[in-house]
N, CA, C and O atoms as a Maestro MAE file, in Angstrom:
{
 s_m_m2io_version
 :::
 2.0.0
}

f_m_ct {
 s_m_title
 :::
 protein
 m_atom[92] {
  # First column is atom index #
  i_m_mmod_type
  r_m_x_coord
  r_m_y_coord
  r_m_z_coord
  i_m_residue_number
  s_m_chain_name
  s_m_pdb_residue_name
  s_m_pdb_atom_name
  i_m_atomic_number
  :::
  1 25 0.843 -1.197 0.000 1 A "MET " " N  " 7
  2 3 0.000 0.000 0.000 1 A "MET " " CA " 6
  3 2 0.885 1.256 0.000 1 A "MET " " C  " 6
  4 15 0.598 2.229 -0.697 1 A "MET " " O  " 8
  5 25 1.965 1.217 0.794 2 A "GLN " " N  " 7
  6 3 2.846 2.385 0.852 2 A "GLN " " CA " 6
  7 2 3.485 2.633 -0.515 2 A "GLN " " C  " 6
  8 15 3.710 3.778 -0.909 2 A "GLN " " O  " 8
  9 25 3.772 1.545 -1.230 3 A "SER " " N  " 7
  10 3 4.409 1.687 -2.550 3 A "SER " " CA " 6
  11 2 3.485 2.452 -3.489 3 A "SER " " C  " 6
  12 15 3.934 3.294 -4.267 3 A "SER " " O  " 8
  13 25 2.191 2.151 -3.410 4 A "HIS " " N  " 7
  14 3 1.226 2.820 -4.289 4 A "HIS " " CA " 6
  15 2 1.244 4.327 -4.037 4 A "HIS " " C  " 6
  16 15 1.219 5.124 -4.975 4 A "HIS " " O  " 8
  17 25 1.289 4.704 -2.764 5 A "ILE " " N  " 7
  18 3 1.309 6.137 -2.423 5 A "ILE " " CA " 6
  19 2 2.592 6.781 -2.961 5 A "ILE " " C  " 6
  20 15 2.569 7.902 -3.469 5 A "ILE " " O  " 8
  21 25 3.706 6.060 -2.842 6 A "LYS " " N  " 7
  22 3 4.984 6.604 -3.311 6 A "LYS " " CA " 6
  23 2 4.938 6.826 -4.818 6 A "LYS " " C  " 6
  24 15 5.405 7.850 -5.317 6 A "LYS " " O  " 8
  25 25 4.373 5.858 -5.541 7 A "ILE " " N  " 7
  26 3 4.297 5.985 -7.007 7 A "ILE " " CA " 6
  27 2 3.419 7.178 -7.359 7 A "ILE " " C  " 6
  28 15 3.747 7.959 -8.252 7 A "ILE " " O  " 8
  29 25 2.295 7.312 -6.647 8 A "LYS " " N  " 7
  30 3 1.383 8.413 -6.930 8 A "LYS " " CA " 6
  31 2 2.085 9.755 -6.698 8 A "LYS " " C  " 6
  32 15 1.917 10.696 -7.474 8 A "LYS " " O  " 8
  33 25 2.872 9.830 -5.621 9 A "PHE " " N  " 7
  34 3 3.586 11.065 -5.298 9 A "PHE " " CA " 6
  35 2 4.600 11.398 -6.390 9 A "PHE " " C  " 6
  36 15 4.705 12.545 -6.822 9 A "PHE " " O  " 8
  37 25 5.351 10.374 -6.835 10 A "HIS " " N  " 7
  38 3 6.347 10.592 -7.886 10 A "HIS " " CA " 6
  39 2 5.665 11.032 -9.174 10 A "HIS " " C  " 6
  40 15 6.149 11.921 -9.875 10 A "HIS " " O  " 8
  41 25 4.524 10.392 -9.478 11 A "PHE " " N  " 7
  42 3 3.796 10.741 -10.706 11 A "PHE " " CA " 6
  43 2 3.368 12.210 -10.662 11 A "PHE " " C  " 6
  44 15 3.489 12.939 -11.646 11 A "PHE " " O  " 8
  45 25 2.870 12.620 -9.505 12 A "LYS " " N  " 7
  46 3 2.426 14.010 -9.346 12 A "LYS " " CA " 6
  47 2 3.612 14.960 -9.518 12 A "LYS " " C  " 6
  48 15 3.484 16.013 -10.142 12 A "LYS " " O  " 8
  49 25 4.760 14.584 -8.964 13 A "CYS " " N  " 7
  50 3 5.957 15.425 -9.064 13 A "CYS " " CA " 6
  51 2 6.374 15.570 -10.522 13 A "CYS " " C  " 6
  52 15 6.710 16.663 -10.977 13 A "CYS " " O  " 8
  53 25 6.349 14.451 -11.252 14 A "ILE " " N  " 7
  54 3 6.756 14.480 -12.666 14 A "ILE " " CA " 6
  55 2 5.805 15.390 -13.450 14 A "ILE " " C  " 6
  56 15 6.244 16.199 -14.268 14 A "ILE " " O  " 8
  57 25 4.510 15.253 -13.197 15 A "ILE " " N  " 7
  58 3 3.530 16.088 -13.912 15 A "ILE " " CA " 6
  59 2 3.775 17.557 -13.594 15 A "ILE " " C  " 6
  60 15 3.708 18.417 -14.471 15 A "ILE " " O  " 8
  61 25 4.063 17.830 -12.313 16 A "GLY " " N  " 7
  62 3 4.305 19.218 -11.907 16 A "GLY " " CA " 6
  63 2 5.519 19.792 -12.618 16 A "GLY " " C  " 6
  64 15 5.501 20.939 -13.065 16 A "GLY " " O  " 8
  65 25 6.573 18.991 -12.722 17 A "ILE " " N  " 7
  66 3 7.793 19.467 -13.389 17 A "ILE " " CA " 6
  67 2 7.517 19.714 -14.869 17 A "ILE " " C  " 6
  68 15 7.952 20.718 -15.432 17 A "ILE " " O  " 8
  69 25 6.788 18.786 -15.492 18 A "LEU " " N  " 7
  70 3 6.482 18.937 -16.916 18 A "LEU " " CA " 6
  71 2 5.648 20.197 -17.130 18 A "LEU " " C  " 6
  72 15 5.889 20.959 -18.067 18 A "LEU " " O  " 8
  73 25 4.665 20.410 -16.254 19 A "ASP " " N  " 7
  74 3 3.806 21.589 -16.377 19 A "ASP " " CA " 6
  75 2 4.636 22.858 -16.191 19 A "ASP " " C  " 6
  76 15 4.409 23.859 -16.870 19 A "ASP " " O  " 8
  77 25 5.594 22.812 -15.271 20 A "PHE " " N  " 7
  78 3 6.429 23.987 -15.013 20 A "PHE " " CA " 6
  79 2 7.311 24.286 -16.231 20 A "PHE " " C  " 6
  80 15 7.492 25.449 -16.592 20 A "PHE " " O  " 8
  81 25 7.857 23.246 -16.861 21 A "GLU " " N  " 7
  82 3 8.721 23.452 -18.030 21 A "GLU " " CA " 6
  83 2 7.902 23.918 -19.230 21 A "GLU " " C  " 6
  84 15 8.413 24.615 -20.108 21 A "GLU " " O  " 8
  85 25 6.640 23.532 -19.262 22 A "ARG " " N  " 7
  86 3 5.767 23.915 -20.380 22 A "ARG " " CA " 6
  87 2 5.616 25.434 -20.446 22 A "ARG " " C  " 6
  88 15 5.590 26.014 -21.532 22 A "ARG " " O  " 8
  89 25 5.517 26.071 -19.287 23 A "ARG " " N  " 7
  90 3 5.288 27.531 -19.261 23 A "ARG " " CA " 6
  91 2 6.498 28.282 -19.795 23 A "ARG " " C  " 6
  92 15 6.488 29.512 -19.848 23 A "ARG " " O  " 8
  :::
 }
 m_bond[91] {
  # First column is bond index #
  i_m_from
  i_m_to
  i_m_order
  :::
  1 1 2 1
  2 2 3 1
  3 3 4 2
  4 3 5 1
  5 5 6 1
  6 6 7 1
  7 7 8 2
  8 7 9 1
  9 9 10 1
  10 10 11 1
  11 11 12 2
  12 11 13 1
  13 13 14 1
  14 14 15 1
  15 15 16 2
  16 15 17 1
  17 17 18 1
  18 18 19 1
  19 19 20 2
  20 19 21 1
  21 21 22 1
  22 22 23 1
  23 23 24 2
  24 23 25 1
  25 25 26 1
  26 26 27 1
  27 27 28 2
  28 27 29 1
  29 29 30 1
  30 30 31 1
  31 31 32 2
  32 31 33 1
  33 33 34 1
  34 34 35 1
  35 35 36 2
  36 35 37 1
  37 37 38 1
  38 38 39 1
  39 39 40 2
  40 39 41 1
  41 41 42 1
  42 42 43 1
  43 43 44 2
  44 43 45 1
  45 45 46 1
  46 46 47 1
  47 47 48 2
  48 47 49 1
  49 49 50 1
  50 50 51 1
  51 51 52 2
  52 51 53 1
  53 53 54 1
  54 54 55 1
  55 55 56 2
  56 55 57 1
  57 57 58 1
  58 58 59 1
  59 59 60 2
  60 59 61 1
  61 61 62 1
  62 62 63 1
  63 63 64 2
  64 63 65 1
  65 65 66 1
  66 66 67 1
  67 67 68 2
  68 67 69 1
  69 69 70 1
  70 70 71 1
  71 71 72 2
  72 71 73 1
  73 73 74 1
  74 74 75 1
  75 75 76 2
  76 75 77 1
  77 77 78 1
  78 78 79 1
  79 79 80 2
  80 79 81 1
  81 81 82 1
  82 82 83 1
  83 83 84 2
  84 83 85 1
  85 85 86 1
  86 86 87 1
  87 87 88 2
  88 87 89 1
  89 89 90 1
  90 90 91 1
  91 91 92 2
  :::
 }
}
């Protein structure tokens, strides 16, 4: 269960970085 949360957190971080670079 903890692994799922970690993956979700990493996914969110990656999306945030991509969105930041997009601007």
